[in-house]
Amino acid sequence: AQSVTQLGSHVSVSEGALVLLRCNYSSSVPPYLFWYVQYPNQGLQLLLKYTTGATLVKGINGFEAEFKKSETSFHLTKPSAHMSDAAEYFCAVSGKTSYDKVIFGPGTSLSVIP
Amino acid sequence: EAGVTQSPTHLIKTRGQQATLRCSPISGHTSVYWYQQALGLGLQFLLWYDEGEERNRGNFPPRFSGRQFPNYSSELNVNALELEDSALYLCASSLFLAGGDTQYFGPGTRLTVL
């Protein structure tokens, strides 16, 4: 069975500092991987996804993530945090067959300190 | 292009009652997903409908049920409400039936069970 863990339920960074949100997955085969963001009182929005090909994936708002198969990781980074990045971030995984559901991690709440 | 819409925004019920939540997917999307986001529990997959059929189901009791209509809109029914059913219920839609598809989320319905 697939699963996702996110290290740190809450992360605080200073404005302008590096953002690093960690995600590790468990899957018997290389899965599809996603990062979603949820701003307060809103639904989720896709930041980026890895399906195949290049392991470094660039997303919206300056975020990127690297798929590392050997480490079963898909950590999310952004070089310089903005106040507007404060939100809840969810890593997710799904298999590659037609009826595989998406499994979401527990989420990491990012705070940006001015 | 209109996004995923959900109604009502808020719903207050008492224990034992039934709740009906509605979702309209993005035009052209055939897959609709339902998730429960309870405080501290992250997103839990509930149901997945595509072309009117239930394609996958999460680990929830049978009192959670739903359906998808010919116009691809969907409703989620929760019978015999319990206090722990209080949560944000998110609906998402996608274009294709495959694990790697991006899911587009609605703003959610906040269900409160008293």
mmCIF file of C-alpha atoms in Angstrom:
data_model
loop_
_atom_site.group_PDB
_atom_site.id
_atom_site.type_symbol
_atom_site.label_atom_id
_atom_site.label_comp_id
_atom_site.label_asym_id
_atom_site.label_seq_id
_atom_site.Cartn_x
_atom_site.Cartn_y
_atom_site.Cartn_z
ATOM 1 C CA ALA A 1 0.000 0.000 0.000
ATOM 2 C CA GLN A 2 1.156 3.496 -0.745
ATOM 3 C CA SER A 3 1.718 6.063 1.970
ATOM 4 C CA VAL A 4 3.158 9.548 2.387
ATOM 5 C CA THR A 5 4.951 11.104 5.312
ATOM 6 C CA GLN A 6 5.759 14.766 5.732
ATOM 7 C CA LEU A 7 8.412 15.605 8.278
ATOM 8 C CA GLY A 8 7.293 18.500 10.418
ATOM 9 C CA SER A 9 3.649 19.424 10.813
ATOM 10 C CA HIS A 10 4.687 23.051 11.138
ATOM 11 C CA VAL A 11 7.642 24.906 9.594
ATOM 12 C CA SER A 12 8.575 28.535 10.187
ATOM 13 C CA VAL A 13 10.964 30.472 7.981
ATOM 14 C CA SER A 14 11.992 34.099 7.766
ATOM 15 C CA GLU A 15 10.966 36.140 4.756
ATOM 16 C CA GLY A 16 13.661 35.701 2.112
ATOM 17 C CA ALA A 17 14.964 32.456 3.567
ATOM 18 C CA LEU A 18 15.026 29.065 1.900
ATOM 19 C CA VAL A 19 11.858 27.014 2.138
ATOM 20 C CA LEU A 20 12.329 23.242 2.459
ATOM 21 C CA LEU A 21 9.329 20.992 3.031
ATOM 22 C CA ARG A 22 10.082 17.296 3.272
ATOM 23 C CA CYS A 23 8.094 14.454 1.776
ATOM 24 C CA ASN A 24 8.849 10.743 1.729
ATOM 25 C CA TYR A 25 6.662 8.117 0.143
ATOM 26 C CA SER A 26 6.242 4.413 0.269
ATOM 27 C CA SER A 27 5.402 2.630 -2.953
ATOM 28 C CA SER A 28 6.310 -0.654 -4.571
ATOM 29 C CA VAL A 29 6.766 1.017 -7.937
ATOM 30 C CA PRO A 30 7.733 4.570 -8.930
ATOM 31 C CA PRO A 31 4.546 6.531 -8.449
ATOM 32 C CA TYR A 32 3.138 9.812 -9.569
ATOM 33 C CA LEU A 33 3.997 12.526 -7.026
ATOM 34 C CA PHE A 34 2.306 15.835 -6.320
ATOM 35 C CA TRP A 35 2.553 18.910 -4.155
ATOM 36 C CA TYR A 36 -0.625 20.845 -3.453
ATOM 37 C CA VAL A 37 -1.064 24.083 -1.503
ATOM 38 C CA GLN A 38 -4.084 25.146 0.505
ATOM 39 C CA TYR A 39 -4.502 28.787 1.435
ATOM 40 C CA PRO A 40 -6.814 29.627 4.351
ATOM 41 C CA ASN A 41 -10.479 28.960 3.655
ATOM 42 C CA GLN A 42 -9.772 27.654 0.169
ATOM 43 C CA GLY A 43 -9.514 24.331 -1.611
ATOM 44 C CA LEU A 44 -6.239 22.798 -2.734
ATOM 45 C CA GLN A 45 -4.257 24.022 -5.718
ATOM 46 C CA LEU A 46 -1.614 22.032 -7.594
ATOM 47 C CA LEU A 47 1.915 23.412 -7.196
ATOM 48 C CA LEU A 48 3.717 20.797 -9.275
ATOM 49 C CA LYS A 49 3.731 17.124 -10.152
ATOM 50 C CA TYR A 50 6.136 14.423 -11.242
ATOM 51 C CA THR A 51 4.894 11.790 -13.642
ATOM 52 C CA THR A 52 7.904 10.757 -15.698
ATOM 53 C CA GLY A 53 11.089 12.144 -17.218
ATOM 54 C CA ALA A 54 13.160 14.890 -15.601
ATOM 55 C CA THR A 55 13.393 14.391 -11.867
ATOM 56 C CA LEU A 56 13.609 18.106 -11.059
ATOM 57 C CA VAL A 57 10.152 19.546 -11.447
ATOM 58 C CA LYS A 58 9.407 23.252 -11.504
ATOM 59 C CA GLY A 59 6.040 24.515 -10.381
ATOM 60 C CA ILE A 60 4.155 27.712 -9.845
ATOM 61 C CA ASN A 61 5.192 30.584 -7.576
ATOM 62 C CA GLY A 62 8.891 29.682 -7.756
ATOM 63 C CA PHE A 63 8.572 26.260 -6.114
ATOM 64 C CA GLU A 64 10.376 23.164 -7.313
ATOM 65 C CA ALA A 65 10.774 19.571 -6.166
ATOM 66 C CA GLU A 66 13.171 16.769 -6.956
ATOM 67 C CA PHE A 67 12.187 13.133 -7.250
ATOM 68 C CA LYS A 68 14.864 10.940 -5.687
ATOM 69 C CA LYS A 69 13.997 7.306 -6.212
ATOM 70 C CA SER A 70 16.859 5.984 -4.083
ATOM 71 C CA GLU A 71 15.680 8.050 -1.134
ATOM 72 C CA THR A 72 11.938 7.707 -1.914
ATOM 73 C CA SER A 73 11.707 11.447 -1.432
ATOM 74 C CA PHE A 74 10.055 14.394 -3.163
ATOM 75 C CA HIS A 75 11.068 17.439 -1.133
ATOM 76 C CA LEU A 76 9.657 20.861 -2.006
ATOM 77 C CA THR A 77 11.922 23.914 -2.089
ATOM 78 C CA LYS A 78 11.796 27.610 -2.824
ATOM 79 C CA PRO A 79 14.922 29.789 -2.693
ATOM 80 C CA SER A 80 13.327 32.813 -1.054
ATOM 81 C CA ALA A 81 10.153 32.777 1.019
ATOM 82 C CA HIS A 82 7.481 35.434 0.589
ATOM 83 C CA MET A 83 4.797 36.328 3.083
ATOM 84 C CA SER A 84 2.219 35.098 0.581
ATOM 85 C CA ASP A 85 3.692 31.562 0.798
ATOM 86 C CA ALA A 86 2.147 31.056 4.236
ATOM 87 C CA ALA A 87 -0.241 28.147 3.731
ATOM 88 C CA GLU A 88 -0.719 24.416 4.233
ATOM 89 C CA TYR A 89 1.273 22.194 1.889
ATOM 90 C CA PHE A 90 0.330 18.636 1.028
ATOM 91 C CA CYS A 91 2.482 16.014 -0.637
ATOM 92 C CA ALA A 92 0.558 13.277 -2.445
ATOM 93 C CA VAL A 93 1.242 10.036 -4.274
ATOM 94 C CA SER A 94 -0.697 7.844 -6.637
ATOM 95 C CA GLY A 95 -0.037 4.719 -8.599
ATOM 96 C CA LYS A 96 -0.003 4.537 -12.360
ATOM 97 C CA THR A 97 -2.965 2.302 -13.049
ATOM 98 C CA SER A 98 -6.294 3.747 -14.047
ATOM 99 C CA TYR A 99 -8.104 3.383 -10.744
ATOM 100 C CA ASP A 100 -5.324 4.285 -8.347
ATOM 101 C CA LYS A 101 -6.479 6.904 -5.884
ATOM 102 C CA VAL A 102 -4.341 9.776 -4.683
ATOM 103 C CA ILE A 103 -3.013 9.433 -1.154
ATOM 104 C CA PHE A 104 -2.289 12.699 0.613
ATOM 105 C CA GLY A 105 0.224 13.281 3.353
ATOM 106 C CA PRO A 106 -0.815 14.884 6.632
ATOM 107 C CA GLY A 107 0.296 18.328 5.505
ATOM 108 C CA THR A 108 2.847 20.889 6.643
ATOM 109 C CA SER A 109 1.788 24.333 7.759
ATOM 110 C CA LEU A 110 4.279 26.961 6.592
ATOM 111 C CA SER A 111 4.610 30.223 8.470
ATOM 112 C CA VAL A 112 6.679 33.097 7.088
ATOM 113 C CA ILE A 113 8.096 35.515 9.624
ATOM 114 C CA PRO A 114 8.607 39.122 8.487
ATOM 115 C CA GLU B 1 -13.578 28.966 -17.153
ATOM 116 C CA ALA B 2 -15.564 28.256 -14.002
ATOM 117 C CA GLY B 3 -13.845 26.179 -11.370
ATOM 118 C CA VAL B 4 -15.224 23.379 -9.229
ATOM 119 C CA THR B 5 -18.200 24.595 -7.242
ATOM 120 C CA GLN B 6 -19.641 23.127 -4.073
ATOM 121 C CA SER B 7 -22.824 23.776 -2.168
ATOM 122 C CA PRO B 8 -23.693 24.605 0.459
ATOM 123 C CA THR B 9 -20.717 26.467 1.887
ATOM 124 C CA HIS B 10 -21.706 25.597 5.418
ATOM 125 C CA LEU B 11 -24.073 22.951 6.736
ATOM 126 C CA ILE B 12 -25.145 22.443 10.316
ATOM 127 C CA LYS B 13 -26.869 19.215 11.289
ATOM 128 C CA THR B 14 -27.612 17.315 14.457
ATOM 129 C CA ARG B 15 -26.457 13.818 15.266
ATOM 130 C CA GLY B 16 -28.477 11.162 13.497
ATOM 131 C CA GLN B 17 -29.615 13.391 10.648
ATOM 132 C CA GLN B 18 -28.619 13.066 6.992
ATOM 133 C CA ALA B 19 -26.467 15.511 5.051
ATOM 134 C CA THR B 20 -26.311 16.023 1.296
ATOM 135 C CA LEU B 21 -23.394 17.864 -0.250
ATOM 136 C CA ARG B 22 -23.205 18.833 -3.915
ATOM 137 C CA CYS B 23 -20.375 19.343 -6.370
ATOM 138 C CA SER B 24 -20.198 20.617 -9.934
ATOM 139 C CA PRO B 25 -16.977 19.773 -11.760
ATOM 140 C CA ILE B 26 -15.121 21.900 -14.256
ATOM 141 C CA SER B 27 -16.797 21.719 -17.655
ATOM 142 C CA GLY B 28 -15.489 18.718 -19.579
ATOM 143 C CA HIS B 29 -14.187 16.883 -16.518
ATOM 144 C CA THR B 30 -15.682 13.448 -16.073
ATOM 145 C CA SER B 31 -14.023 12.367 -12.818
ATOM 146 C CA VAL B 32 -15.179 13.652 -9.442
ATOM 147 C CA TYR B 33 -13.455 12.914 -6.146
ATOM 148 C CA TRP B 34 -14.617 13.472 -2.584
ATOM 149 C CA TYR B 35 -12.299 13.993 0.387
ATOM 150 C CA GLN B 36 -12.839 14.561 4.076
ATOM 151 C CA GLN B 37 -10.530 17.035 5.799
ATOM 152 C CA ALA B 38 -11.032 16.725 9.513
ATOM 153 C CA LEU B 39 -9.032 18.804 11.954
ATOM 154 C CA GLY B 40 -5.630 17.243 12.477
ATOM 155 C CA LEU B 41 -6.270 14.315 10.119
ATOM 156 C CA GLY B 42 -5.285 15.719 6.740
ATOM 157 C CA LEU B 43 -7.179 14.747 3.599
ATOM 158 C CA GLN B 44 -8.847 11.368 3.643
ATOM 159 C CA PHE B 45 -10.041 9.943 0.336
ATOM 160 C CA LEU B 46 -13.759 9.155 0.348
ATOM 161 C CA LEU B 47 -15.079 8.377 -3.124
ATOM 162 C CA TRP B 48 -14.200 8.605 -6.810
ATOM 163 C CA TYR B 49 -16.788 8.719 -9.588
ATOM 164 C CA ASP B 50 -16.192 8.684 -13.310
ATOM 165 C CA GLU B 51 -18.769 8.429 -16.080
ATOM 166 C CA GLY B 52 -21.452 7.769 -13.491
ATOM 167 C CA GLU B 53 -19.674 4.811 -11.924
ATOM 168 C CA GLU B 54 -17.973 4.485 -8.545
ATOM 169 C CA ARG B 55 -14.313 3.779 -9.380
ATOM 170 C CA ASN B 56 -12.713 3.688 -5.965
ATOM 171 C CA ARG B 57 -13.712 4.061 -2.365
ATOM 172 C CA GLY B 58 -11.813 5.004 0.760
ATOM 173 C CA ASN B 59 -11.965 3.348 4.138
ATOM 174 C CA PHE B 60 -15.243 4.863 5.278
ATOM 175 C CA PRO B 61 -18.436 3.156 6.495
ATOM 176 C CA PRO B 62 -21.348 2.564 4.083
ATOM 177 C CA ARG B 63 -23.299 5.478 5.525
ATOM 178 C CA PHE B 64 -21.036 7.606 3.341
ATOM 179 C CA SER B 65 -22.385 7.257 -0.174
ATOM 180 C CA GLY B 66 -22.768 9.283 -3.302
ATOM 181 C CA ARG B 67 -23.589 9.338 -6.931
ATOM 182 C CA GLN B 68 -22.667 11.056 -10.143
ATOM 183 C CA PHE B 69 -25.297 12.430 -12.466
ATOM 184 C CA PRO B 70 -25.323 12.372 -16.300
ATOM 185 C CA ASN B 71 -24.038 15.964 -16.343
ATOM 186 C CA TYR B 72 -21.073 14.748 -14.206
ATOM 187 C CA SER B 73 -22.110 16.682 -11.129
ATOM 188 C CA SER B 74 -22.055 14.677 -7.950
ATOM 189 C CA GLU B 75 -23.548 14.522 -4.522
ATOM 190 C CA LEU B 76 -22.223 13.048 -1.315
ATOM 191 C CA ASN B 77 -24.687 11.711 1.225
ATOM 192 C CA VAL B 78 -23.827 11.068 4.828
ATOM 193 C CA ASN B 79 -26.463 9.181 6.784
ATOM 194 C CA ALA B 80 -26.841 8.805 10.533
ATOM 195 C CA LEU B 81 -24.478 11.688 11.202
ATOM 196 C CA GLU B 82 -22.022 11.350 14.036
ATOM 197 C CA LEU B 83 -20.145 14.105 15.840
ATOM 198 C CA GLU B 84 -16.846 12.989 14.276
ATOM 199 C CA ASP B 85 -18.260 13.606 10.799
ATOM 200 C CA SER B 86 -17.712 17.299 11.404
ATOM 201 C CA ALA B 87 -15.142 18.301 8.815
ATOM 202 C CA LEU B 88 -14.461 20.183 5.618
ATOM 203 C CA TYR B 89 -15.589 18.085 2.659
ATOM 204 C CA LEU B 90 -13.665 18.802 -0.499
ATOM 205 C CA CYS B 91 -14.663 17.882 -4.007
ATOM 206 C CA ALA B 92 -12.202 17.729 -6.881
ATOM 207 C CA SER B 93 -12.491 16.989 -10.572
ATOM 208 C CA SER B 94 -10.114 15.871 -13.284
ATOM 209 C CA LEU B 95 -10.155 15.519 -17.023
ATOM 210 C CA PHE B 96 -8.949 11.980 -17.543
ATOM 211 C CA LEU B 97 -9.256 8.721 -15.692
ATOM 212 C CA ALA B 98 -5.666 8.137 -14.618
ATOM 213 C CA GLY B 99 -3.568 8.504 -11.516
ATOM 214 C CA GLY B 100 -1.336 11.236 -12.826
ATOM 215 C CA ASP B 101 -4.112 13.657 -13.631
ATOM 216 C CA THR B 102 -4.221 16.987 -11.881
ATOM 217 C CA GLN B 103 -7.160 17.300 -9.549
ATOM 218 C CA TYR B 104 -8.870 20.674 -9.332
ATOM 219 C CA PHE B 105 -10.442 21.346 -5.975
ATOM 220 C CA GLY B 106 -13.503 23.245 -4.946
ATOM 221 C CA PRO B 107 -13.611 25.475 -1.845
ATOM 222 C CA GLY B 108 -15.335 22.811 0.235
ATOM 223 C CA THR B 109 -18.429 22.410 2.364
ATOM 224 C CA ARG B 110 -17.973 22.838 6.091
ATOM 225 C CA LEU B 111 -20.189 20.288 7.846
ATOM 226 C CA THR B 112 -20.813 20.761 11.531
ATOM 227 C CA VAL B 113 -22.619 18.030 13.465
ATOM 228 C CA LEU B 114 -24.058 19.071 16.813
#
